[in-house]
Amino acid sequence: MNLTLEAPRLTAHDRCDRCGAQAYVKVLLEAGGELMFCAHHARAHEDALKGIASEVIDETERLHIKPEPVED
């Protein structure tokens, strides 16, 4: 499994295929297609995905970033 460090940014429109929450992980499958997961479901299915993923775009670190204050 390849872990992509500089990946296209997932947006709030990208939803988890399991529960519908915002997706922070995108898995590109070796057979074609893709799956998107929230951080919780990405961790829950990590072992199963290792054997079928060609690439994983993981942006879960964004969950810990504090937003910059907006200046008026």
GROMACS .gro file of C-alpha atoms in nm:
model
   72
    1MET     CA    1   0.000   0.000   0.000
    2ASN     CA    2   0.138   0.341  -0.096
    3LEU     CA    3   0.070   0.631   0.138
    4THR     CA    4   0.036   0.958  -0.052
    5LEU     CA    5   0.171   1.258   0.140
    6GLU     CA    6   0.078   1.534  -0.104
    7ALA     CA    7  -0.272   1.440  -0.209
    8PRO     CA    8  -0.562   1.633  -0.352
    9ARG     CA    9  -0.750   1.786  -0.063
   10LEU     CA   10  -1.072   1.614   0.032
   11THR     CA   11  -1.357   1.856   0.089
   12ALA     CA   12  -1.668   1.866   0.306
   13HIS     CA   13  -1.856   1.732   0.002
   14ASP     CA   14  -1.660   1.404   0.022
   15ARG     CA   15  -1.856   1.165   0.242
   16CYS     CA   16  -1.775   0.837   0.415
   17ASP     CA   17  -1.913   0.542   0.218
   18ARG     CA   18  -1.994   0.365   0.546
   19CYS     CA   19  -2.174   0.630   0.756
   20GLY     CA   20  -2.199   0.953   0.553
   21ALA     CA   21  -1.972   1.162   0.778
   22GLN     CA   22  -1.706   1.384   0.622
   23ALA     CA   23  -1.439   1.171   0.454
   24TYR     CA   24  -1.075   1.220   0.549
   25VAL     CA   25  -0.939   0.904   0.382
   26LYS     CA   26  -0.969   0.810   0.015
   27VAL     CA   27  -0.867   0.459  -0.089
   28LEU     CA   28  -0.792   0.388  -0.455
   29LEU     CA   29  -0.849   0.020  -0.527
   30GLU     CA   30  -0.616  -0.200  -0.733
   31ALA     CA   31  -0.916  -0.329  -0.928
   32GLY     CA   32  -1.029   0.027  -1.003
   33GLY     CA   33  -1.267   0.253  -0.820
   34GLU     CA   34  -1.235   0.424  -0.489
   35LEU     CA   35  -1.372   0.421  -0.137
   36MET     CA   36  -1.397   0.711   0.105
   37PHE     CA   37  -1.400   0.685   0.481
   38CYS     CA   38  -1.423   0.903   0.789
   39ALA     CA   39  -1.126   0.860   1.025
   40HIS     CA   40  -1.317   0.613   1.244
   41HIS     CA   41  -1.416   0.377   0.963
   42ALA     CA   42  -1.075   0.406   0.794
   43ARG     CA   43  -0.916   0.277   1.116
   44ALA     CA   44  -1.183   0.008   1.155
   45HIS     CA   45  -1.127  -0.129   0.802
   46GLU     CA   46  -0.754  -0.059   0.771
   47ASP     CA   47  -0.643  -0.424   0.779
   48ALA     CA   48  -0.893  -0.533   0.513
   49LEU     CA   49  -0.801  -0.242   0.285
   50LYS     CA   50  -0.426  -0.313   0.288
   51GLY     CA   51  -0.468  -0.607   0.053
   52ILE     CA   52  -0.684  -0.430  -0.205
   53ALA     CA   53  -0.559  -0.069  -0.202
   54SER     CA   54  -0.323   0.069  -0.462
   55GLU     CA   55  -0.306   0.409  -0.293
   56VAL     CA   56  -0.435   0.567   0.027
   57ILE     CA   57  -0.487   0.941   0.062
   58ASP     CA   58  -0.500   1.007   0.436
   59GLU     CA   59  -0.587   1.357   0.555
   60THR     CA   60  -0.685   1.266   0.910
   61GLU     CA   61  -0.419   1.503   1.044
   62ARG     CA   62  -0.657   1.785   0.948
   63LEU     CA   63  -0.876   1.682   1.240
   64HIS     CA   64  -0.612   1.817   1.480
   65ILE     CA   65  -0.535   2.147   1.308
   66LYS     CA   66  -0.671   2.456   1.477
   67PRO     CA   67  -0.819   2.703   1.226
   68GLU     CA   68  -0.654   3.042   1.188
   69PRO     CA   69  -0.857   3.332   1.330
   70VAL     CA   70  -1.030   3.549   1.072
   71GLU     CA   71  -0.912   3.910   1.070
   72ASP     CA   72  -1.166   4.186   1.014
   0.00000   0.00000   0.00000
